[in-house]
CSV table of C-alpha atoms and ligand atoms in Angstrom, one decimal:
chain,number,residue,atom,x,y,z
M,83,MET,CA,0.0,0.0,0.0
M,84,SER,CA,1.3,3.5,-0.7
M,85,ARG,CA,-0.6,6.6,0.3
M,86,VAL,CA,-0.2,9.9,-1.5
M,87,PHE,CA,0.1,13.3,0.2
M,88,ASN,CA,-3.3,14.7,-0.7
M,89,PHE,CA,-3.3,18.6,-0.8
M,90,SER,CA,-7.0,18.8,-1.6
M,91,ALA,CA,-9.1,21.7,-0.2
M,92,GLY,CA,-11.8,19.2,0.8
M,93,PRO,CA,-12.7,16.4,1.3
M,94,SER,CA,-9.1,16.0,2.5
M,95,MET,CA,-6.7,13.8,4.4
M,96,LEU,CA,-7.6,12.2,7.7
M,97,PRO,CA,-4.9,11.1,10.2
M,98,VAL,CA,-3.7,7.5,9.6
M,99,PRO,CA,-4.3,6.6,13.3
M,100,VAL,CA,-7.9,7.8,13.0
M,101,LEU,CA,-8.4,5.7,9.8
M,102,GLU,CA,-6.8,2.7,11.5
M,103,LYS,CA,-9.0,3.0,14.5
M,104,ALA,CA,-12.1,3.2,12.3
M,105,ALA,CA,-10.9,0.2,10.3
M,106,ALA,CA,-10.3,-1.8,13.5
M,107,GLU,CA,-13.8,-1.1,14.7
M,108,ILE,CA,-15.6,-1.4,11.4
M,109,LEU,CA,-17.2,-4.8,12.0
M,110,ASP,CA,-17.7,-4.6,15.7
M,111,TYR,CA,-17.8,-1.3,17.5
M,112,ASN,CA,-16.8,-1.7,21.2
M,113,GLY,CA,-18.3,-5.2,21.6
M,114,SER,CA,-21.7,-4.3,20.2
M,115,GLY,CA,-21.4,-6.8,17.4
M,116,GLN,CA,-22.1,-4.2,14.7
M,117,SER,CA,-20.6,-1.4,12.8
M,118,VAL,CA,-21.5,2.2,13.7
M,119,MET,CA,-22.7,2.4,10.1
M,120,GLU,CA,-25.4,-0.2,10.9
M,121,MET,CA,-26.6,0.7,14.3
M,122,SER,CA,-29.9,2.4,15.3
M,123,HIS,CA,-29.4,6.0,16.1
M,124,ARG,CA,-31.9,5.4,19.0
M,125,SER,CA,-29.7,2.7,20.5
M,126,ALA,CA,-27.9,3.3,23.8
M,127,VAL,CA,-24.6,2.5,22.1
M,128,PHE,CA,-25.0,5.3,19.5
M,129,GLU,CA,-26.4,7.8,22.1
M,130,GLU,CA,-23.1,7.2,24.0
M,131,ILE,CA,-21.1,8.0,20.8
M,132,LEU,CA,-23.2,11.2,20.3
M,133,HIS,CA,-22.8,12.4,23.8
M,134,THR,CA,-19.1,11.5,24.0
M,135,THR,CA,-18.5,13.5,20.7
M,136,GLN,CA,-20.3,16.6,22.1
M,137,ALA,CA,-18.3,16.3,25.3
M,138,LEU,CA,-15.1,16.0,23.4
M,139,PHE,CA,-15.8,19.1,21.3
M,140,ALA,CA,-16.4,21.0,24.6
M,141,GLU,CA,-13.3,19.6,26.2
M,142,VAL,CA,-10.9,20.1,23.2
M,143,MET,CA,-12.3,23.5,22.3
M,144,GLY,CA,-12.7,24.7,25.9
M,145,LEU,CA,-16.4,25.5,25.4
M,146,PRO,CA,-18.3,27.2,28.2
M,147,SER,CA,-21.5,25.3,29.2
M,148,ASN,CA,-23.8,27.8,27.6
M,149,TYR,CA,-22.4,26.8,24.2
M,150,LYS,CA,-24.2,23.8,22.6
M,151,VAL,CA,-22.8,21.5,19.9
M,152,LEU,CA,-25.3,20.7,17.3
M,153,PHE,CA,-25.0,18.4,14.3
M,154,PHE,CA,-26.7,19.2,11.0
M,155,GLN,CA,-26.6,17.8,7.5
M,156,GLY,CA,-26.6,19.7,4.2
M,157,GLY,CA,-23.0,21.0,4.5
M,158,ALA,CA,-22.0,24.5,5.3
M,159,THR,CA,-24.2,25.5,2.4
M,160,ALA,CA,-27.4,24.5,4.3
M,161,GLN,CA,-26.3,26.9,7.0
M,162,PHE,CA,-26.2,29.8,4.5
M,163,ALA,CA,-30.0,29.5,4.7
M,164,ALA,CA,-30.5,28.2,8.2
M,165,ILE,CA,-28.6,31.1,9.8
M,166,PRO,CA,-30.8,33.9,8.3
M,167,LEU,CA,-33.9,31.9,8.9
M,168,CYS,CA,-33.1,31.3,12.5
M,169,PHE,CA,-31.2,34.4,13.5
M,170,MET,CA,-32.0,37.3,11.2
M,171,GLN,CA,-35.4,37.7,12.9
M,172,LYS,CA,-35.3,40.7,15.3
M,173,ASN,CA,-34.7,43.5,12.8
M,174,ASN,CA,-34.4,41.3,9.8
M,175,LYS,CA,-31.0,42.7,9.0
M,176,ALA,CA,-27.5,41.3,8.9
M,177,ASP,CA,-24.0,42.6,8.0
M,178,PHE,CA,-21.5,40.6,5.9
M,179,ILE,CA,-17.8,41.0,5.2
M,180,ILE,CA,-17.2,39.6,1.7
M,181,THR,CA,-13.8,37.8,1.8
M,182,GLY,CA,-14.4,35.3,-1.0
M,183,GLN,CA,-16.8,33.0,-2.6
M,184,TRP,CA,-18.1,31.3,0.6
M,185,ALA,CA,-18.9,34.6,2.3
M,186,LYS,CA,-20.5,35.8,-0.9
M,187,LYS,CA,-22.7,32.8,-1.2
M,188,ALA,CA,-23.8,33.1,2.5
M,189,TYR,CA,-24.6,36.8,1.9
M,190,GLN,CA,-26.6,36.1,-1.3
M,191,GLU,CA,-28.6,33.3,0.4
M,192,ALA,CA,-29.4,35.6,3.4
M,193,GLY,CA,-30.6,38.2,1.0
M,194,LYS,CA,-33.5,36.0,0.1
M,195,TYR,CA,-34.8,36.3,3.7
M,196,GLY,CA,-34.1,39.8,4.7
M,197,ALA,CA,-31.8,42.8,4.4
M,198,ALA,CA,-28.3,41.4,3.9
M,199,ARG,CA,-25.7,44.2,3.7
M,200,ALA,CA,-22.1,44.0,2.5
M,201,VAL,CA,-20.0,46.0,4.9
M,202,ALA,CA,-16.7,45.5,3.2
M,203,SER,CA,-15.2,43.4,0.5
M,204,SER,CA,-11.8,42.4,-0.8
M,205,ALA,CA,-13.1,41.5,-4.3
M,206,ASP,CA,-11.0,44.4,-5.7
M,207,LYS,CA,-7.8,42.4,-5.3
M,208,THR,CA,-9.1,38.8,-5.9
M,209,PHE,CA,-9.8,38.4,-2.2
M,210,SER,CA,-6.0,38.4,-1.4
M,211,TYR,CA,-6.5,40.3,1.9
M,212,ILE,CA,-8.9,40.7,4.8
M,213,PRO,CA,-10.6,44.1,4.6
M,214,LYS,CA,-10.2,46.3,7.7
M,215,THR,CA,-13.4,47.4,9.4
M,216,LYS,CA,-14.2,49.6,12.4
M,217,PRO,CA,-17.0,49.1,14.9
M,218,GLU,CA,-19.0,52.0,13.4
M,219,ASP,CA,-19.1,50.2,10.0
M,220,PHE,CA,-21.6,47.8,11.5
M,221,ASP,CA,-25.3,48.6,11.8
M,222,PRO,CA,-26.1,48.5,15.5
M,223,ASP,CA,-29.5,47.2,14.6
M,224,ALA,CA,-28.1,44.2,12.6
M,225,ASP,CA,-29.2,40.9,14.1
M,226,TYR,CA,-25.6,39.6,13.5
M,227,ALA,CA,-22.4,40.2,11.6
M,228,TYR,CA,-21.1,37.4,9.5
M,229,ILE,CA,-17.5,36.5,8.5
M,230,CYS,CA,-15.8,33.5,6.8
M,231,MET,CA,-12.9,33.0,9.2
M,232,ASN,CA,-10.6,31.1,6.8
M,233,ASN,CA,-11.1,31.6,3.1
M,234,THR,CA,-10.4,28.2,1.7
M,235,ILE,CA,-10.2,29.3,-2.0
M,236,TYR,CA,-8.1,32.4,-1.5
M,237,GLY,CA,-5.9,31.4,1.5
M,238,THR,CA,-6.7,34.3,3.8
M,239,HIS,CA,-7.5,34.0,7.5
M,240,TYR,CA,-8.8,36.4,10.2
M,241,ASN,CA,-5.7,36.6,12.4
M,242,THR,CA,-7.5,39.4,14.3
M,243,LEU,CA,-11.3,39.3,14.6
M,244,PRO,CA,-13.3,42.4,13.5
M,245,ASP,CA,-14.7,44.5,16.4
M,246,THR,CA,-18.4,44.5,15.7
M,247,GLY,CA,-19.3,46.4,18.9
M,248,LYS,CA,-22.6,45.0,20.3
M,249,VAL,CA,-23.5,43.1,17.1
M,250,PRO,CA,-23.3,39.3,17.6
M,251,LEU,CA,-20.6,37.7,15.5
M,252,ILE,CA,-21.1,34.5,13.4
M,253,ALA,CA,-18.3,32.8,11.7
M,254,ASP,CA,-18.0,30.0,9.1
M,255,ILE,CA,-14.9,28.1,10.4
M,256,SER,CA,-15.2,25.2,7.9
M,257,SER,CA,-11.6,25.2,6.8
M,258,CYS,CA,-9.9,26.2,10.1
M,259,PHE,CA,-12.0,24.1,12.5
M,260,LEU,CA,-9.9,22.5,15.2
M,261,SER,CA,-6.7,23.9,13.7
M,262,GLU,CA,-6.0,26.4,16.4
M,263,GLU,CA,-7.3,27.6,19.8
M,264,LEU,CA,-10.5,29.7,19.4
M,265,ASP,CA,-12.2,31.9,22.0
M,266,VAL,CA,-15.8,31.0,21.2
M,267,THR,CA,-17.1,33.5,23.7
M,268,LYS,CA,-16.3,36.2,21.0
M,269,PHE,CA,-19.0,34.6,18.8
M,270,ALA,CA,-22.7,33.8,19.0
M,271,LEU,CA,-22.2,31.0,16.6
M,272,VAL,CA,-19.4,29.2,14.8
M,273,TYR,CA,-20.0,26.4,12.4
M,274,GLY,CA,-18.3,24.3,9.7
M,275,GLY,CA,-18.7,21.4,7.3
M,276,ALA,CA,-16.6,18.6,8.6
M,277,GLN,CA,-14.9,17.5,5.4
M,278,LYS,CA,-12.0,20.1,5.5
M,279,ASN,CA,-10.5,19.4,8.8
M,280,VAL,CA,-12.7,17.2,11.0
M,281,ALA,CA,-14.3,14.2,9.4
M,282,PRO,CA,-15.6,12.9,6.1
M,283,ALA,CA,-18.3,14.9,4.3
M,284,GLY,CA,-21.8,14.6,5.6
M,285,VAL,CA,-21.9,16.4,9.0
M,286,THR,CA,-21.9,20.1,9.8
M,287,VAL,CA,-21.0,21.0,13.3
M,288,CYS,CA,-22.6,24.2,14.8
M,289,ILE,CA,-21.5,25.6,18.1
M,290,VAL,CA,-24.1,28.1,19.3
M,291,ARG,CA,-24.6,30.2,22.4
M,292,GLU,CA,-27.8,28.9,23.8
M,293,ASP,CA,-29.5,32.2,24.5
M,294,PHE,CA,-28.8,33.3,20.9
M,295,ILE,CA,-31.5,30.8,19.7
M,296,GLY,CA,-34.8,32.6,19.7
M,297,PRO,CA,-37.9,33.1,17.5
M,298,GLU,CA,-37.3,31.7,14.0
M,299,ASN,CA,-38.9,32.5,10.7
M,300,PRO,CA,-42.1,30.5,10.7
M,301,LEU,CA,-41.2,29.2,7.3
M,302,THR,CA,-37.9,27.7,8.5
M,303,PRO,CA,-37.8,24.1,7.3
M,304,VAL,CA,-37.8,21.9,10.4
M,305,ILE,CA,-34.5,20.3,9.3
M,306,LEU,CA,-32.8,23.7,9.4
M,307,SER,CA,-34.3,24.8,12.7
M,308,TYR,CA,-31.7,25.4,15.5
M,309,LYS,CA,-34.5,25.3,18.1
M,310,THR,CA,-35.8,21.9,16.9
M,311,ASN,CA,-32.2,20.6,16.7
M,312,LEU,CA,-31.4,21.8,20.2
M,313,ASP,CA,-34.7,20.5,21.7
M,314,ASN,CA,-34.0,17.1,20.1
M,315,ASP,CA,-30.3,16.9,20.9
M,316,SER,CA,-29.4,16.7,17.2
M,317,MET,CA,-31.7,13.7,16.8
M,318,TYR,CA,-34.9,15.1,15.4
M,319,ASN,CA,-34.4,12.8,12.5
M,320,THR,CA,-31.6,10.3,11.7
M,321,PRO,CA,-28.3,12.1,12.2
M,322,PRO,CA,-25.2,11.2,10.1
M,323,CYS,CA,-24.1,8.6,12.7
M,324,TRP,CA,-20.9,7.4,11.0
M,325,ASN,CA,-19.7,11.0,10.5
M,326,ILE,CA,-20.3,11.9,14.1
M,327,TYR,CA,-18.4,8.8,15.2
M,328,MET,CA,-15.5,10.0,12.9
M,329,CYS,CA,-15.6,13.4,14.6
M,330,LYS,CA,-15.1,11.5,17.9
M,331,LEU,CA,-12.0,9.7,16.6
M,332,MET,CA,-10.6,12.9,15.3
M,333,LEU,CA,-11.2,14.7,18.6
M,334,GLU,CA,-9.5,11.9,20.5
M,335,TRP,CA,-6.5,12.1,18.1
M,336,ILE,CA,-6.3,15.9,18.7
M,337,ARG,CA,-6.6,15.4,22.5
M,338,ASP,CA,-3.8,12.8,22.4
M,339,ASN,CA,-1.6,15.1,20.4
M,340,GLY,CA,-1.4,18.1,22.7
M,341,GLY,CA,-4.9,19.4,22.2
M,342,LEU,CA,-5.5,22.5,20.0
M,343,LYS,CA,-2.3,24.1,21.4
M,344,GLY,CA,-0.2,21.2,20.2
M,345,ILE,CA,-2.1,21.0,16.8
M,346,HIS,CA,-1.7,24.7,16.3
M,347,GLU,CA,2.1,24.5,16.9
M,348,MET,CA,2.3,21.7,14.4
M,349,ASN,CA,0.3,23.7,11.9
M,350,LEU,CA,2.5,26.7,12.4
M,351,ARG,CA,5.6,24.6,11.8
M,352,LYS,CA,4.2,23.2,8.5
M,353,ALA,CA,2.9,26.5,7.2
M,354,ASN,CA,6.1,28.4,8.1
M,355,LEU,CA,8.2,25.9,6.3
M,356,PHE,CA,6.1,26.4,3.2
M,357,TYR,CA,5.8,30.2,3.4
M,358,ASP,CA,9.6,30.6,4.1
M,359,TYR,CA,10.3,28.7,0.9
M,360,LEU,CA,7.8,30.7,-1.1
M,361,ASP,CA,9.3,33.9,0.1
M,362,SER,CA,12.8,32.9,-0.9
M,363,SER,CA,11.9,31.2,-4.2
M,364,GLU,CA,12.6,33.0,-7.5
M,365,MET,CA,10.0,30.9,-9.3
M,366,PHE,CA,7.0,30.5,-6.9
M,367,SER,CA,5.2,33.2,-5.0
M,368,GLY,CA,2.3,33.3,-2.6
M,369,THR,CA,-0.8,35.3,-3.6
M,370,VAL,CA,-1.9,36.6,-0.2
M,371,VAL,CA,-0.7,39.6,1.8
M,372,LYS,CA,1.6,38.4,4.6
M,373,GLU,CA,-0.5,39.5,7.6
M,374,ASP,CA,-3.6,37.7,6.5
M,375,ARG,CA,-2.1,34.3,5.5
M,376,SER,CA,-3.9,31.1,6.3
M,377,LEU,CA,-2.1,28.2,7.9
M,378,MET,CA,-4.5,25.8,6.1
M,379,ASN,CA,-4.8,26.8,2.5
M,380,ILE,CA,-1.8,28.2,0.6
M,381,PRO,CA,-2.3,29.4,-3.0
M,382,PHE,CA,0.8,30.1,-5.0
M,383,VAL,CA,1.8,30.8,-8.6
M,384,THR,CA,4.8,30.9,-10.9
M,385,GLY,CA,3.2,33.6,-13.1
M,386,ASP,CA,3.3,31.3,-16.1
M,387,PRO,CA,0.1,29.2,-16.6
M,388,GLU,CA,2.1,26.7,-18.7
M,389,LEU,CA,4.7,26.2,-16.1
M,390,ASP,CA,2.0,25.9,-13.4
M,391,LYS,CA,0.5,23.1,-15.4
M,392,LYS,CA,3.8,21.3,-15.8
M,393,PHE,CA,4.5,21.7,-12.1
M,394,VAL,CA,1.1,20.2,-11.1
M,395,ALA,CA,1.6,17.2,-13.5
M,396,GLU,CA,5.1,16.4,-12.2
M,397,ALA,CA,4.0,16.9,-8.6
M,398,THR,CA,1.1,14.5,-9.1
M,399,ALA,CA,3.4,11.9,-10.6
M,400,ALA,CA,5.7,12.3,-7.5
M,401,GLY,CA,2.8,11.6,-5.1
M,402,PHE,CA,1.8,15.2,-4.2
M,403,VAL,CA,-1.8,15.3,-5.5
M,404,ASN,CA,-4.6,17.8,-5.8
M,405,LEU,CA,-2.4,20.9,-6.1
M,406,LYS,CA,-4.2,22.6,-8.9
M,407,GLY,CA,-5.4,26.0,-7.8
M,408,HIS,CA,-9.0,27.2,-7.8
M,409,ARG,CA,-10.0,28.5,-11.2
M,410,THR,CA,-10.6,32.0,-9.9
M,411,VAL,CA,-7.0,32.3,-8.6
M,412,GLY,CA,-5.1,30.0,-11.0
M,413,GLY,CA,-1.8,28.4,-10.2
M,414,MET,CA,-1.6,26.0,-7.3
M,415,ARG,CA,-3.0,25.6,-3.9
M,416,ALA,CA,-1.7,23.4,-1.1
M,417,SER,CA,-4.2,22.7,1.6
M,418,ILE,CA,-2.3,21.5,4.6
M,419,TYR,CA,-5.0,20.7,7.2
M,420,ASN,CA,-4.3,19.0,10.6
M,421,ALA,CA,-3.9,15.6,9.0
M,422,MET,CA,-1.2,16.6,6.5
M,423,PRO,CA,2.0,15.2,8.1
M,424,TYR,CA,5.0,17.5,8.4
M,425,GLU,CA,6.8,15.1,6.0
M,426,GLY,CA,4.2,15.8,3.4
M,427,VAL,CA,4.9,19.6,3.4
M,428,ALA,CA,8.7,19.0,3.7
M,429,GLY,CA,8.6,16.6,0.8
M,430,LEU,CA,6.6,19.1,-1.3
M,431,VAL,CA,9.0,21.9,-0.5
M,432,GLU,CA,12.0,19.7,-1.5
M,433,PHE,CA,10.2,18.7,-4.7
M,434,MET,CA,9.6,22.4,-5.5
M,435,LYS,CA,13.2,23.3,-4.9
M,436,ASP,CA,14.3,20.6,-7.3
M,437,PHE,CA,11.7,21.6,-9.9
M,438,GLU,CA,12.9,25.2,-9.7
M,439,LYS,CA,16.5,24.1,-10.2
M,440,ARG,CA,15.6,22.0,-13.2
M,441,GLN,CA,13.8,24.7,-15.2
V,48,LIG,C1,-16.1,24.1,1.6
V,48,LIG,C2,-16.6,25.3,2.3
V,48,LIG,C3,-18.0,25.6,2.3
V,48,LIG,C4,-19.0,24.7,1.6
V,48,LIG,O1,-19.2,23.6,2.3
V,48,LIG,P1,-20.2,22.4,1.8
V,48,LIG,O2,-20.1,21.5,3.0
V,48,LIG,O3,-19.8,21.9,0.5
V,48,LIG,O4,-21.6,23.1,1.7
V,48,LIG,C5,-18.4,26.7,3.0
V,48,LIG,N1,-17.5,27.5,3.6
V,48,LIG,C6,-16.2,27.2,3.6
V,48,LIG,C7,-15.2,28.2,4.3
V,48,LIG,C8,-15.7,26.1,2.9
V,48,LIG,O5,-14.3,25.9,2.9
């Protein structure tokens, strides 16, 4: 067996020990005589998995008890509708910072249900930076302010959160979930699809301050309702049982590897190695301003689309796969989530140095 280093933006790599644990338990989970894929979600054995996973999120992320962990389906994209339906309900207004395609899609979806307003945007420079905002930029009557914390496509990250004054902050953390310590008390809600950094595609994890949940739009589909989800402990209907179990294994892996502090240090080591090389290379360069760089997604270019193509093809043949950049940025993108080993990044950097020498 030979495994590639997969630099995909998502779905993406999972840690080998997590996959091995899942494999070892696939026929018989914990003496139950069945796979987690097969068991009733109403069984005691699954309820234990659900509650352990919620408790592990709280432990690993240091969540205060008034923050609840809810599991939804429909990806982060379902939340683009669920959030305005459930939370844009006092004054029917929300403020958005447009830092890329995912923030824009959330903003457009919210616009179907109320007055969504774009406060700032970095579209003028292909989203290569995080726009600066002041508290006065936000409408004090907005029901919430919305950001995409890590911009998967463009490789930017909020290294400092915007000060929104009294306006509650919501963040899409899909592509930086569990990659660093996060003070959730700065947010009313953070959420993310699992398939970037947490588990396989199919579950969306929403961490919400309990008192933020209130009256919802009466037309909210029951499957998108935060109140229904909370009242039924993520089990109004069949939850994505297997994916929740995979979150559990990932959280145990993080806990056993120094927690989020340890994981963040590892992520810094990997990203610094990559950025240091990009900054010293004559051929490759990063596309993002230094202060807003992401530790997770690193877009880079040679400036010559033909050379980019050649690089991607040769890298693929060498076992460094899924490096082609997003069509709106061009070039390449290396997504180096938690599960990407240091050797994967070091190997890619060595390969790039060699490629550069050979041209
Ligand atoms: C991938 C991604 C999404 C979309 O997620 P789906 O689960 O495919 O709906 C939204 N936001 C961010 C930041 C992403 O990286």
